[in-house]
Amino acid sequence: IVLHNLGHESTALGFVAGFTGDEIERQLDAFSVRHDFVRLDAGFSRINVKAKAQSETEINGQGPDISEAKQQELFARLDRLGAGDTLVLAGSIPKTLPDDIYERIMARLAGRGIRIVVDAEKKLLLNVLKYKPFLIKPNNHELSEIAGVRLTNDKEIAAAAHMMQDKGARNVLVSMAG
């Protein structure tokens, strides 16, 4: 929606199921955003809730089961990407997907001139660095966890971001969380 509002065409990809999947598609249609989701036969697209007071609490829904056949449908959609396209892999993955799904996607698309942006938790992020993503976007807390030390100032954060470049990321955008 943000890309559309900024005048950039994009297509939302992923999996949808049940009435929550219908609502996701309805909302994207209302904003005139293209989508090409793989429709799952059972279950519901997960609903995640964040409650914020003194501290933040996350409640993440389980989400539907995603079969190997449905994963292959997503891969077929990703195979349409070509040189100059940008793919954003963002967020945690459902428990029913293999924990190397981002790696599998990047390996499949390697060498095709596709810019890949990854915004994911520690293990998912670290495991894709060997594929030299165009951009990664850890927040300062995630970067501290990856570096193994508490980062307390801009100089330390910049040094940790350079460490991520040394490991393979071409660009690193560090958000400062709260």
C-alpha positions as a printed Julia matrix, in Angstrom:
178×3 Matrix{Float64}:
   0.0     0.0     0.0
   2.86    2.38    0.85
   4.62    1.63   -2.44
   1.37    2.2    -4.33
   0.81    5.49   -2.53
   4.33    6.54   -3.56
   3.55    5.73   -7.2
   5.36    2.39   -7.47
   3.59   -0.66   -8.81
   4.0    -3.79   -6.75
   2.36   -7.16   -6.31
   1.63   -8.68   -2.91
   2.6   -12.36   -2.84
   2.24  -15.04   -0.21
  -0.48  -17.29    1.11
  -4.06  -16.48    2.1
  -6.78  -18.63    3.63
 -10.28  -18.3     5.01
 -12.2   -15.14    5.83
  -9.04  -13.35    6.99
  -7.42  -14.04    3.62
 -10.54  -12.71    1.92
 -10.26   -9.51    3.97
  -6.58   -9.07    3.08
  -7.47   -9.29   -0.6
 -10.48   -6.97   -0.16
  -8.33   -4.34    1.56
  -5.66   -4.52   -1.15
  -8.35   -4.22   -3.83
  -9.74   -1.15   -2.03
  -6.29    0.46   -2.28
  -5.86   -0.7    -5.91
  -2.86   -2.84   -4.99
  -2.19   -5.89   -7.16
  -1.94   -9.26   -5.46
  -1.24  -12.78   -6.61
  -1.67  -14.91   -3.51
  -1.65  -18.67   -3.29
  -5.08  -19.56   -1.89
  -5.01  -22.32    0.73
  -7.89  -24.75    0.95
  -8.2   -24.81    4.74
  -7.48  -22.63    7.76
  -7.2   -18.87    8.09
  -4.54  -16.27    7.42
  -3.09  -15.55   10.81
  -3.98  -12.55   12.87
  -1.21  -10.99   14.94
  -1.91   -8.66   17.85
   0.51   -6.21   19.49
  -0.37   -4.66   22.83
   1.81   -1.81   23.97
   1.84   -0.19   27.4
   5.03   -0.09   29.47
   6.3    -2.96   27.35
   5.12   -4.53   24.13
   3.41   -7.91   24.0
   3.01   -9.87   20.78
   0.37  -12.51   20.21
   0.93  -14.22   16.88
  -1.67  -16.56   15.45
  -0.72  -20.05   14.29
  -1.82  -19.62   10.69
  -2.84  -22.37    8.27
  -0.92  -25.45    7.23
   1.01  -24.84    4.01
   1.68  -27.97    2.0
   4.71  -28.59   -0.2
   2.41  -28.35   -3.24
   1.26  -24.86   -2.19
   4.87  -23.84   -1.58
   5.63  -24.91   -5.15
   2.77  -22.68   -6.36
   4.45  -19.74   -4.62
   7.8   -20.66   -6.19
   6.11  -20.68   -9.63
   4.9   -17.12   -9.01
   8.38  -16.07   -7.86
   9.84  -17.59  -11.03
   8.11  -14.78  -12.97
  10.5   -12.25  -11.41
  13.35  -11.03  -13.54
  16.27   -8.63  -13.74
  15.49   -5.29  -12.16
  12.65   -6.6    -9.98
  12.76   -6.28   -6.2
  11.49   -8.96   -3.84
  10.85   -8.15   -0.18
  10.98  -11.08    2.24
   9.62   -9.74    5.48
   8.58  -10.99    8.87
   8.48  -14.25   10.67
   7.43  -17.34    8.78
   4.52  -19.58    9.7
   5.48  -22.63   11.75
   4.28  -24.92    8.94
   6.92  -23.62    6.51
  10.47  -24.94    6.62
  12.81  -22.64    8.56
  15.05  -22.33    5.5
  12.27  -21.03    3.2
  13.94  -17.63    2.7
  17.2   -19.37    1.8
  15.4   -21.66   -0.65
  13.74  -18.67   -2.31
  17.03  -16.77   -2.6
  18.9   -19.8    -3.93
  16.21  -20.32   -6.55
  16.38  -16.68   -7.69
  20.19  -16.33   -7.51
  21.92  -14.93  -10.58
  18.75  -13.45  -12.1
  19.44   -9.78  -11.25
  16.64   -9.58   -8.68
  17.19   -7.21   -5.75
  16.16   -8.98   -2.56
  15.34   -7.13    0.64
  15.14   -9.11    3.89
  13.5    -7.91    7.08
  13.47  -10.92    9.38
  14.5   -12.22   12.77
  18.05  -13.24   13.67
  18.32  -16.8    12.31
  16.37  -16.11    9.12
  18.47  -13.0     8.5
  21.86  -14.56    9.21
  21.15  -17.59    7.04
  20.46  -15.52    3.9
  23.59  -13.38    4.03
  25.49  -15.9     1.88
  23.13  -14.95   -0.98
  24.21  -11.3    -0.73
  20.81   -9.63   -0.31
  20.49   -6.12   -1.71
  19.25   -4.79    1.63
  18.64   -6.1     5.13
  16.71   -4.2     7.78
  17.41   -5.27   11.34
  16.37   -3.02   14.18
  18.99   -1.93   16.71
  17.89   -4.6    19.24
  18.13   -7.41   16.66
  21.52   -6.08   15.55
  22.71   -6.11   19.18
  21.59   -9.73   19.49
  23.4   -10.69   16.28
  26.58   -8.84   17.33
  26.45  -10.44   20.76
  26.91   -7.12   22.57
  24.59   -4.3    23.62
  24.98   -1.5    21.08
  24.69    1.82   22.88
  25.54    4.53   20.34
  25.51    5.33   16.63
  29.19    4.46   16.18
  28.68    0.94   17.6
  25.52    0.46   15.53
  27.36    1.55   12.36
  30.22   -0.86   13.15
  27.74   -3.72   13.61
  26.02   -2.78   10.33
  29.42   -2.92    8.57
  29.92   -6.37   10.13
  26.68   -7.45    8.41
  28.06   -6.14    5.12
  31.23   -8.15    5.69
  29.0   -11.22    6.06
  27.26  -10.56    2.73
  24.58   -7.87    2.98
  25.14   -5.22    0.31
  23.18   -2.56    2.22
  22.04   -2.39    5.84
  19.24   -0.17    7.09
  19.03   -0.18   10.88
  15.76    0.97   12.35
  15.94    2.27   15.88
  12.87    0.34   17.14
  10.96    2.41   19.73
